[in-house]
XYZ file of C-alpha atoms in Angstrom:
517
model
C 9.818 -29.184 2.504
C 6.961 -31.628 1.212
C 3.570 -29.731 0.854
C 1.789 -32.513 0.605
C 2.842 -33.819 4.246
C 2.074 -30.627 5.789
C -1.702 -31.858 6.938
C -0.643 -35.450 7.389
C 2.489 -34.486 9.726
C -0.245 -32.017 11.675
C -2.992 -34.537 11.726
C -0.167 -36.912 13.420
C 0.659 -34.179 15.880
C -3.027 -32.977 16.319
C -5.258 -34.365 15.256
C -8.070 -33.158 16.637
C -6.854 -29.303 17.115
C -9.081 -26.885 15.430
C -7.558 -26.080 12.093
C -9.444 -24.111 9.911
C -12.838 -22.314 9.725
C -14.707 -21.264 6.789
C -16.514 -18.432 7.505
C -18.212 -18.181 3.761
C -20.217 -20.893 4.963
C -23.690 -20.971 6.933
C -22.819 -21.741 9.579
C -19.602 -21.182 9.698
C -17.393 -24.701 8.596
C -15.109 -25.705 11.291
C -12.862 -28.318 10.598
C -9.756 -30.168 12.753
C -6.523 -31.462 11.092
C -7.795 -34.723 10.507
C -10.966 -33.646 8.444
C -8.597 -31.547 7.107
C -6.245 -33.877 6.017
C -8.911 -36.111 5.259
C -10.618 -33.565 2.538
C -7.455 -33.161 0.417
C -6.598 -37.023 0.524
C -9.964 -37.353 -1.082
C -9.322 -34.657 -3.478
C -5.921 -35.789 -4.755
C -7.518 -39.255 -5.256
C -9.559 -37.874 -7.342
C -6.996 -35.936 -9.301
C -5.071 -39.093 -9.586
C -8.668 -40.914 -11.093
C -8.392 -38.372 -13.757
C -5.396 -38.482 -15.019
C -3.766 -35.602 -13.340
C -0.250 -35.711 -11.734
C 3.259 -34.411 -11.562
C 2.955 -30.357 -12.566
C -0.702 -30.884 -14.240
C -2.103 -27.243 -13.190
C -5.417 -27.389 -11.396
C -7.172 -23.675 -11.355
C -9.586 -21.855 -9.081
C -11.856 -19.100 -9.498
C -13.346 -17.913 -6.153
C -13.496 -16.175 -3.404
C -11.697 -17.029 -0.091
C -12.543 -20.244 1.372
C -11.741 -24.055 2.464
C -11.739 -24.856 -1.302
C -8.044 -23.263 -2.184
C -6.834 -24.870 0.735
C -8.575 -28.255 -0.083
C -6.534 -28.274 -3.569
C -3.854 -26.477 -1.921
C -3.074 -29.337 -0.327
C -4.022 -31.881 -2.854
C -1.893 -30.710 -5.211
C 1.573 -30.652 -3.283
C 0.748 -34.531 -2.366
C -0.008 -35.703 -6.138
C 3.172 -32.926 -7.411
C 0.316 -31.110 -9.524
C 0.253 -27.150 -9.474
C -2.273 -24.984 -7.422
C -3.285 -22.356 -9.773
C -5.450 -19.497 -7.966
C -6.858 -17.258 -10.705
C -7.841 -13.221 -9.617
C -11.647 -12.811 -9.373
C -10.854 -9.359 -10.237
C -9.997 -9.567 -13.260
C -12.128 -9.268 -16.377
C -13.170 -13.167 -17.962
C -11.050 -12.192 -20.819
C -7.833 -11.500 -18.768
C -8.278 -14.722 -17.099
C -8.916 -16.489 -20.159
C -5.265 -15.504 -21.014
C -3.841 -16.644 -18.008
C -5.926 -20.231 -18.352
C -4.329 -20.301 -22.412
C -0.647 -19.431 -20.646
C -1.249 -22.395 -18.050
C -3.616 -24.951 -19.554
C -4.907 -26.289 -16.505
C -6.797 -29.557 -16.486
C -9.500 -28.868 -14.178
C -10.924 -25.425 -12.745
C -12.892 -25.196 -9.706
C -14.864 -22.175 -9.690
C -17.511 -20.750 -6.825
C -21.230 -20.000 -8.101
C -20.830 -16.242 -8.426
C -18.136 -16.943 -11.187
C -20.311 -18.822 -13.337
C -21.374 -16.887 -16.100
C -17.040 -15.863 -16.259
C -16.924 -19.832 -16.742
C -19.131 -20.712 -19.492
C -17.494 -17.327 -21.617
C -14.491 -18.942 -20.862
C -15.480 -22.492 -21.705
C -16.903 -21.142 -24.582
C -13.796 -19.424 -25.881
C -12.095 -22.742 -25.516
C -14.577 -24.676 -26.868
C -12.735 -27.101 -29.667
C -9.608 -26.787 -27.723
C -6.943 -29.618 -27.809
C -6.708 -29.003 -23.431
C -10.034 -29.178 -22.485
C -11.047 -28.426 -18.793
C -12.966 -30.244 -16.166
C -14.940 -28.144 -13.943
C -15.556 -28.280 -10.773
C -18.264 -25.845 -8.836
C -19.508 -25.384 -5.808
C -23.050 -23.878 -6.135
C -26.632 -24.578 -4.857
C -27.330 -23.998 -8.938
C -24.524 -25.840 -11.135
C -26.557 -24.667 -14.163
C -25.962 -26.672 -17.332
C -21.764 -26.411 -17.745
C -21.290 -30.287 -17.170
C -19.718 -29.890 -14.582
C -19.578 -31.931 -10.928
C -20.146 -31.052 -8.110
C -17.074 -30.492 -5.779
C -18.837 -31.193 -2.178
C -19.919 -34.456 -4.054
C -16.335 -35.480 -5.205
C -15.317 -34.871 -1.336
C -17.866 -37.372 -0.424
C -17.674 -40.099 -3.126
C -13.420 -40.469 -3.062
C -11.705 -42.337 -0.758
C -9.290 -40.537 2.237
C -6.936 -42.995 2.004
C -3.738 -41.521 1.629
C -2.090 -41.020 -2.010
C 0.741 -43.383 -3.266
C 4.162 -41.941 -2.957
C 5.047 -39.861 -5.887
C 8.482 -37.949 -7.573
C 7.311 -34.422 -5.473
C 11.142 -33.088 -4.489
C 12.078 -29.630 -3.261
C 12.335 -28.115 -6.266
C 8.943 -29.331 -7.903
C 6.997 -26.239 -8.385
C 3.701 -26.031 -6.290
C 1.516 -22.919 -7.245
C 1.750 -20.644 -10.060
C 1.168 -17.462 -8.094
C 0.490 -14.373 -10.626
C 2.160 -10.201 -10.210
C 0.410 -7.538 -10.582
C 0.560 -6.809 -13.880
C 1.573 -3.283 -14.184
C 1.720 -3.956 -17.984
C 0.307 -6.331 -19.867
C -0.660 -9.980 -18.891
C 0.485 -10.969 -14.847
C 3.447 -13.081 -14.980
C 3.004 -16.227 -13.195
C 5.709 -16.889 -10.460
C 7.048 -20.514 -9.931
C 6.467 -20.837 -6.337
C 8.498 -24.578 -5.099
C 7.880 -26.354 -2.389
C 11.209 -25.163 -1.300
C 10.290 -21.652 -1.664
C 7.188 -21.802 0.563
C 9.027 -23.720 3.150
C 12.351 -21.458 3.399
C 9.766 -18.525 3.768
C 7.713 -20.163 6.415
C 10.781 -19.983 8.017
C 11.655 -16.646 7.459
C 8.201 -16.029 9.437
C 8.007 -18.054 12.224
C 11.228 -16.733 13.844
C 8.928 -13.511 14.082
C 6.828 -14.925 17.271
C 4.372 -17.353 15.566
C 3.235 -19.772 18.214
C 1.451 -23.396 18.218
C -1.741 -21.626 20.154
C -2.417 -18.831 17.571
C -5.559 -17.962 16.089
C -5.165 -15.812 12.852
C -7.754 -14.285 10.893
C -7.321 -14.114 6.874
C -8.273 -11.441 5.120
C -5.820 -11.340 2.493
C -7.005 -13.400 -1.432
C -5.981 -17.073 -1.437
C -5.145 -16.137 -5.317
C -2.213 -14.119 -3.738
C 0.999 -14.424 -1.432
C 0.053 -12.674 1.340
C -3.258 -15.187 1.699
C -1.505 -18.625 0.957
C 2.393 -17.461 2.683
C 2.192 -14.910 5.172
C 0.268 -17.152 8.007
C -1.829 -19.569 6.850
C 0.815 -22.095 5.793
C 2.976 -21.215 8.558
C -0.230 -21.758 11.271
C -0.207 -25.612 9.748
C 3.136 -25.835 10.872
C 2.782 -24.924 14.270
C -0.972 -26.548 14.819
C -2.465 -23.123 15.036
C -6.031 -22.232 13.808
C -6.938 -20.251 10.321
C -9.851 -18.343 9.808
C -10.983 -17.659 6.512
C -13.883 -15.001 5.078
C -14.920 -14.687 1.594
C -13.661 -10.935 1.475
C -12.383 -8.160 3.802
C -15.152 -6.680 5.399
C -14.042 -4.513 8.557
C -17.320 -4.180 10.980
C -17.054 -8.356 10.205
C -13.230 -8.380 10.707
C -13.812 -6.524 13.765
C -16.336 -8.408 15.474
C -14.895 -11.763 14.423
C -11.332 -10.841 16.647
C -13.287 -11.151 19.276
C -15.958 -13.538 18.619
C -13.308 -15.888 18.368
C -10.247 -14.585 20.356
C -7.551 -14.013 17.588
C -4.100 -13.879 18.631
C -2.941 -12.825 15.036
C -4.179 -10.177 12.288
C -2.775 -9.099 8.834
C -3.662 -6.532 6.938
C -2.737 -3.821 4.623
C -2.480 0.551 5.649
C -6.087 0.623 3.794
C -7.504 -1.879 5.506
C -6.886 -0.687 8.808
C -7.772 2.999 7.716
C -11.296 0.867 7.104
C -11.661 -0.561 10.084
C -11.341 2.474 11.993
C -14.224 3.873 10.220
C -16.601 0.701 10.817
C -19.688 1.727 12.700
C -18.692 -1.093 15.257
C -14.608 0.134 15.728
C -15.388 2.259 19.137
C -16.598 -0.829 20.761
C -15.044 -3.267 19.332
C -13.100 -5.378 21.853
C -9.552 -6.521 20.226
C -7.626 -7.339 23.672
C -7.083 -10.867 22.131
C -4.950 -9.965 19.809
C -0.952 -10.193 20.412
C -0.080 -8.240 17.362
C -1.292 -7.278 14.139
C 1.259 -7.259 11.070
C 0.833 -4.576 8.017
C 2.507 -4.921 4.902
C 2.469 -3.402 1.078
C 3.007 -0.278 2.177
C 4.240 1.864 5.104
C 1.650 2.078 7.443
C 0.695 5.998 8.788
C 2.434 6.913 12.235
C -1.105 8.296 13.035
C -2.623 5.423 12.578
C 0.130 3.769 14.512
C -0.978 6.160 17.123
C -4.941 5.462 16.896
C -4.777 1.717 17.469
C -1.789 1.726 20.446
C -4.185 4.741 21.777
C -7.787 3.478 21.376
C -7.009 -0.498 20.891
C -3.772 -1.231 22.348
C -2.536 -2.733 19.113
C 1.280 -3.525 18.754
C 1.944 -3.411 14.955
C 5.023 -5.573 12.547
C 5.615 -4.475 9.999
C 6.978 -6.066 7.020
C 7.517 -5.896 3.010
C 7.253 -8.665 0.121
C 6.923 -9.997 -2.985
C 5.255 -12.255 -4.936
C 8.508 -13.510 -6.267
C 10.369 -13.771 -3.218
C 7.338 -14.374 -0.760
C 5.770 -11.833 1.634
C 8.486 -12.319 4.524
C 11.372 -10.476 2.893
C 11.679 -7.372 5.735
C 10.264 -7.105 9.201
C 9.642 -3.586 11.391
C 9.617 -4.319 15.135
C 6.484 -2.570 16.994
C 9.477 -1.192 19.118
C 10.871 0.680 15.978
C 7.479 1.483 14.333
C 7.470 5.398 15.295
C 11.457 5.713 15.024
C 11.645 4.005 11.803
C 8.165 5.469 10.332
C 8.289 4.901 6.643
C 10.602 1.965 6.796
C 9.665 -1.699 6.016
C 12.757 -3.050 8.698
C 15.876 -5.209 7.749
C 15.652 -8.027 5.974
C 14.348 -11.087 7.286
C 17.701 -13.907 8.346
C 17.570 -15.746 5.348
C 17.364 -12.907 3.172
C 20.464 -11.123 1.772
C 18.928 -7.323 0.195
C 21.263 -4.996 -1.430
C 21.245 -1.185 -3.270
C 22.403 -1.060 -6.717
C 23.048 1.623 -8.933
C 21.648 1.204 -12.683
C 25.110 0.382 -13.975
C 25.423 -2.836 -11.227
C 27.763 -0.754 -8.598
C 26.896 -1.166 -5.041
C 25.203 2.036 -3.163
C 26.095 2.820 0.534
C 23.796 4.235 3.417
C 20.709 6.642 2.412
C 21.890 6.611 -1.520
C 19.122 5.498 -3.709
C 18.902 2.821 -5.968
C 17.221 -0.444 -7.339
C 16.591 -2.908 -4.440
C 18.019 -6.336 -5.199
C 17.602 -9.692 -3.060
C 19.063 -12.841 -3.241
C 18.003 -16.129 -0.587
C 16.706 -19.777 -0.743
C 13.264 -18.122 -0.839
C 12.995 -16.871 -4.438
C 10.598 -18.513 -6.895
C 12.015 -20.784 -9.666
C 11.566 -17.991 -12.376
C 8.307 -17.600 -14.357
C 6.373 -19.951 -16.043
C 6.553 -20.527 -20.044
C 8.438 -17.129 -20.023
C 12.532 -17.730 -19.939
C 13.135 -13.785 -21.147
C 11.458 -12.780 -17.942
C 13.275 -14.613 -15.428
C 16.829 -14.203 -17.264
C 15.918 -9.865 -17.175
C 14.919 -10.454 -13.860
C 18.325 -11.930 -11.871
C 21.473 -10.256 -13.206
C 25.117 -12.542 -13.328
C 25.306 -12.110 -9.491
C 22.215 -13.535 -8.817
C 20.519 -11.216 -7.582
C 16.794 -10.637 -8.194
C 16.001 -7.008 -9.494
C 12.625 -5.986 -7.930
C 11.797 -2.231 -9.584
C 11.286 -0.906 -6.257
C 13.845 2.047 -5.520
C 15.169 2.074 -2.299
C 17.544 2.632 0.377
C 19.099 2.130 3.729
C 20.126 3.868 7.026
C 23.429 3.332 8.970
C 21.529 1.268 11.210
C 20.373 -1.031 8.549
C 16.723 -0.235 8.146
C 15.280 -0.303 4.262
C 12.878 2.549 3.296
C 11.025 2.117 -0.200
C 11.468 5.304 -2.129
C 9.129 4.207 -4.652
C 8.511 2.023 -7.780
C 10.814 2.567 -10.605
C 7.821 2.939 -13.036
C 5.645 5.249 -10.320
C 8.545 7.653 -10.350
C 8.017 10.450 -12.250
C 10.149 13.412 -13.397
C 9.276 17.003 -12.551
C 11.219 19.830 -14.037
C 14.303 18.025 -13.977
C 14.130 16.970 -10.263
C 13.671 12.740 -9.342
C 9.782 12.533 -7.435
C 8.892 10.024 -4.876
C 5.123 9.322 -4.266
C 5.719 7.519 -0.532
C 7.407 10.525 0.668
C 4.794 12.737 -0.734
C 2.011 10.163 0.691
C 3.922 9.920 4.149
C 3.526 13.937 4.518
C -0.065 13.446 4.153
C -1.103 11.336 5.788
C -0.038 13.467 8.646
C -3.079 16.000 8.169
C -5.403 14.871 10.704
C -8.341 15.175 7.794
C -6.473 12.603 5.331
C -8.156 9.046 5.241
C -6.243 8.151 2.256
C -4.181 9.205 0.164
C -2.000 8.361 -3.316
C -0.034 11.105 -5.401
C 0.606 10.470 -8.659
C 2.787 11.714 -11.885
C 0.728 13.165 -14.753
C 1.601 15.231 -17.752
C 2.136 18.919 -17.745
C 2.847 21.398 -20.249
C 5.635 23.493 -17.916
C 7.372 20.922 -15.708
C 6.845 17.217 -18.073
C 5.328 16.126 -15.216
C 3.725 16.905 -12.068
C 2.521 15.090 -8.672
C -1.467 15.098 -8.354
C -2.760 13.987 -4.992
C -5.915 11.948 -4.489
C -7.134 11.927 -1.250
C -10.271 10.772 0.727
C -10.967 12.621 3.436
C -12.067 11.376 7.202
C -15.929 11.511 7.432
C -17.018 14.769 9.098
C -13.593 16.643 8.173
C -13.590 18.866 5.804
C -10.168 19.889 4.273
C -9.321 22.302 0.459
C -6.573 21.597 -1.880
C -4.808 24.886 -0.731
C -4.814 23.882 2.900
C -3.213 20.548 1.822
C -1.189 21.985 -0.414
C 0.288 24.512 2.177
C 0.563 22.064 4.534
C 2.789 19.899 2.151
C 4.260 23.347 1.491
C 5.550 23.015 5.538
C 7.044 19.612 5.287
C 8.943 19.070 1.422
C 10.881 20.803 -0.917
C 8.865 23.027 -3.267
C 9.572 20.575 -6.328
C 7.995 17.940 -4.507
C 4.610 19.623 -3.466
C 1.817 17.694 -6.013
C 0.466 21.096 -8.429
C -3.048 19.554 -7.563
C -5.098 17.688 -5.126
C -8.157 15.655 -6.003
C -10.747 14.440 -3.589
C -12.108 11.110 -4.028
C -15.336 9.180 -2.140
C -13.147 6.103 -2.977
C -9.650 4.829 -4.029
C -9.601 1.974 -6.900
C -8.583 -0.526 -4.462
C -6.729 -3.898 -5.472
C -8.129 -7.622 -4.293
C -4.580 -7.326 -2.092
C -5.713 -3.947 -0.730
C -3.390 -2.246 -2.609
C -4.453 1.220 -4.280
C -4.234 0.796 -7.706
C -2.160 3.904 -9.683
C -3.233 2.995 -12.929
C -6.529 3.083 -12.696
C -6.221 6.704 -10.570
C -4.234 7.957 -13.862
C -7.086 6.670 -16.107
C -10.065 8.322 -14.253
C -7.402 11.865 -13.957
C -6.719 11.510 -17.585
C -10.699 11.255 -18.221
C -11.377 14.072 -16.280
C -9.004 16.419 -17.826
C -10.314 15.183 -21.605
């Protein structure tokens, strides 16, 4: 359960099997286990030659690449925490998170500078301060060193035995935030290693080639394939940021076996100017996850493409291989995110703690050797968040079938209230995106003087369709009950779009909130 031996066990097995390849680099890095291995033994020596050890948090600001996987690794074999900070946010949010987790050094990419020296200036006088790291062709005047030159100049030997058990936490990996700052999830090196193998009973084989896609800053990127591909020997292939005429063409430059993604970011890829001819025959699946994914587009890539899809549901808290969809199930099922994965125990509970039997809806709770150690430096959240059972309480409402198969209803705090009657948005969503013009879609709650609240859809259309709010609304009118028909539909040119792919609700309130002031 040892991060830190993940490389050197690999390098031992195969050494010389392509591992990973950096695609944010001209050309393109390609690098076997050894080199691999070899890069974050020279790292974590020079960790050790600053003073930095057992559960001393080492940050990163940047985009996707060999870097985060560099002090991935270095970290789990010194015990020190991998701390992957959201180049999303605002400076100022991640100066918060940096004053929550006082890391000792920060690596940060060139396009992140001038968020650096406002940060370093903030902290200027500071009894923690930082060491920074970049890698830039302009390090500008921060002080700091260069991290392709620490590579070189520190030895590969391998690091000195240290006090790393399975319960040492590894990476501070951070939620969404819905309010406030993100809580940071303890993730253990016997978290990551009881979710690996939650995955790789799902078909992962020692000859796959997966393409990344998903942030290194969040679990899907780190836990959904990339540590599991170590494991087995596989190959990785990273890109700075989801791009879909470059996802496309990269499946079959170099022949991946394995693809993950998110609904929106296959919707994407189907309107790439290169999706008609793109060839994807390599590929043995592709996985989707944070959402259901569209029976349509189910339909468009086993039509056009030939594409089996998983699907599957999870959690920064309990890792991203919580549920799993069979392809076989993926039209049956639509709108479900499987069973639960065989080291996973989920239940439905009511609000008072009873238990909830088939298709009753409730709060869904989870309990298994892959939840996170709590949250760090905040004991109120973790004790609200696992009740005397323990079970952890997610905020997602839920429920299940007689067969067994989980269906998210929708988050507790995206719920909303209409005239008395309990609203949905996934249901709502599900409906439409079953109009042949819908690209994407998100429905929303928002005040109203008559009902308290009421569902607003925001929907981008297909290119070349063109669709009204009354035909959508009629058509909606076809499928659901009255009450849950959205009052209003709003057409977008883009969804606010999260760095997980996710489409962000709060922002869609704040620009629907604008436009009615």
């Amino acid at each position: 359960m040892y991060i830190g031996n993940y490389l050197r066990r690999r390098e031992l097995y195969t050494p010389d099997q392509e591992a990973f390849v950096d695609y944010g680099m001209e050309p393109a890095l390609r690098l076997t286990y050894r080199e691999a291995n070899q890069r974050a033994n020279r790292l974590a020596n020079f960790y050790l030659s600053r003073g930095i050890g057992m559960q001393d948090r080492v940050a990163i600001l940047a985009r996707d690449g060999i870097e985060h996987l560099d002090s991935f690794f270095a970290c789990g074999k010194i015990g020190a925490i991998h701390t992957a900070l959201n180049w999303r946010l605002h400076w100022r949010e991640n100066l918060e998170i940096i004053r929550l987790t006082r890391p000792r050094v920060m690596i940060i990419s060139g396009d992140y500078l001038d968020d650096a020296g406002q940060i370093l200036q903030q902290l200027s006088g500071s009894e923690n301060p930082i060491e920074l790291l970049l890698f830039t062709e302009t390090p500008g005047d921060l002080g700091a060193l260069d991290f392709h030159q620490v590579l070189e100049s520190n030895p590969d030997e391998p690091v000195a035995e240290n006090r790393v058990g399975h319960e040492t936490i590894a990476a501070l990996i951070f939620t969404g935030g819905t309010t406030g700052l993100p809580k940071a999830a303890r993730i253990s090196h016997r978290m990551i290693a009881w979710n690996t193998l939650n995955t790789v009973i799902h078909d992962i084989r020692h000859e796959d080639i997966y393409l990344n896609v998903f942030p290194l800053f969040h679990t899907g990127g780190l836990f959904v394939y990339t540590l599991p591909q170590v494991i087995f020997g596989g190959t990785t292939i990273l890109i700075p940021r989801f791009d879909p005429e470059r996802v496309l063409s990269l499946i079959e430059k170099e022949g991946v076996t394995v693809f993950a993604g998110v609904p929106t970011m296959y919707q994407f890829m189907t309107q790439a100017e290169n999706w008609e001819g793109a060839d994807l025959s390599s590929l043995r699946f592709c996985t989707s996850g944070g959402a259901p994914l569209p029976v349509s587009l189910v339909q468009q890539y086993a039509q056009e493409k030939k594409i089996r899809f998983k699907q599957g549901f999870g959690m920064t808290e309990f890792g991203p291989g919580i549920f799993a969809l069979a392809p076989e199930d993926a039209i049956s099922k639509a709108g479900s995110i499987g069973r639960p994965n065989f080291y996973v125990e989920a239940l439905i509970k009511a609000d008072d703690g009873s238990l909830l039997g088939p298709d009753q809806v409730g709060e869904l709770v989870l309990k298994g050797p892959s939840f996170c150690s709590g949250y760090f430096n905040n004991p109120q959240a973790t004790e609200e968040a696992v009740d005397e059972d323990g079970y952890f309480h997610t905020g997602d409402l839920a429920k299940y079938d007689s067969e067994g198969y989980f269906f998210i209803v929708g988050r507790k705090k995206d719920m909303f209230i209409s005239g008395g009657e309990n609203i949905y948005p996934p249901e709502i969503e599900k409906a439409l995106y079953d109009h042949s013009a819908v690209h994407m879609c998100a429905v929303v709650g928002m005040p109203h003087p008559s009902w308290g609240e009421a569902g607003v859809a925001c929907v981008v259309k297909k290119q070349g369709d063109e669709v009204g709010e009354m035909e959508l609304i009629n058509f909606l009118k076809d499928r659901l009950a009255a009450y849950k028909v959205p009052k209003k539909v709003v057409f977008f040119h883009k969804l606010p779009i999260s760095g997980a792919g996710k489409v962000l609700k709060r922002e869609l309130k704040d620009l629907l909130s604008k436009e009615e002031g």
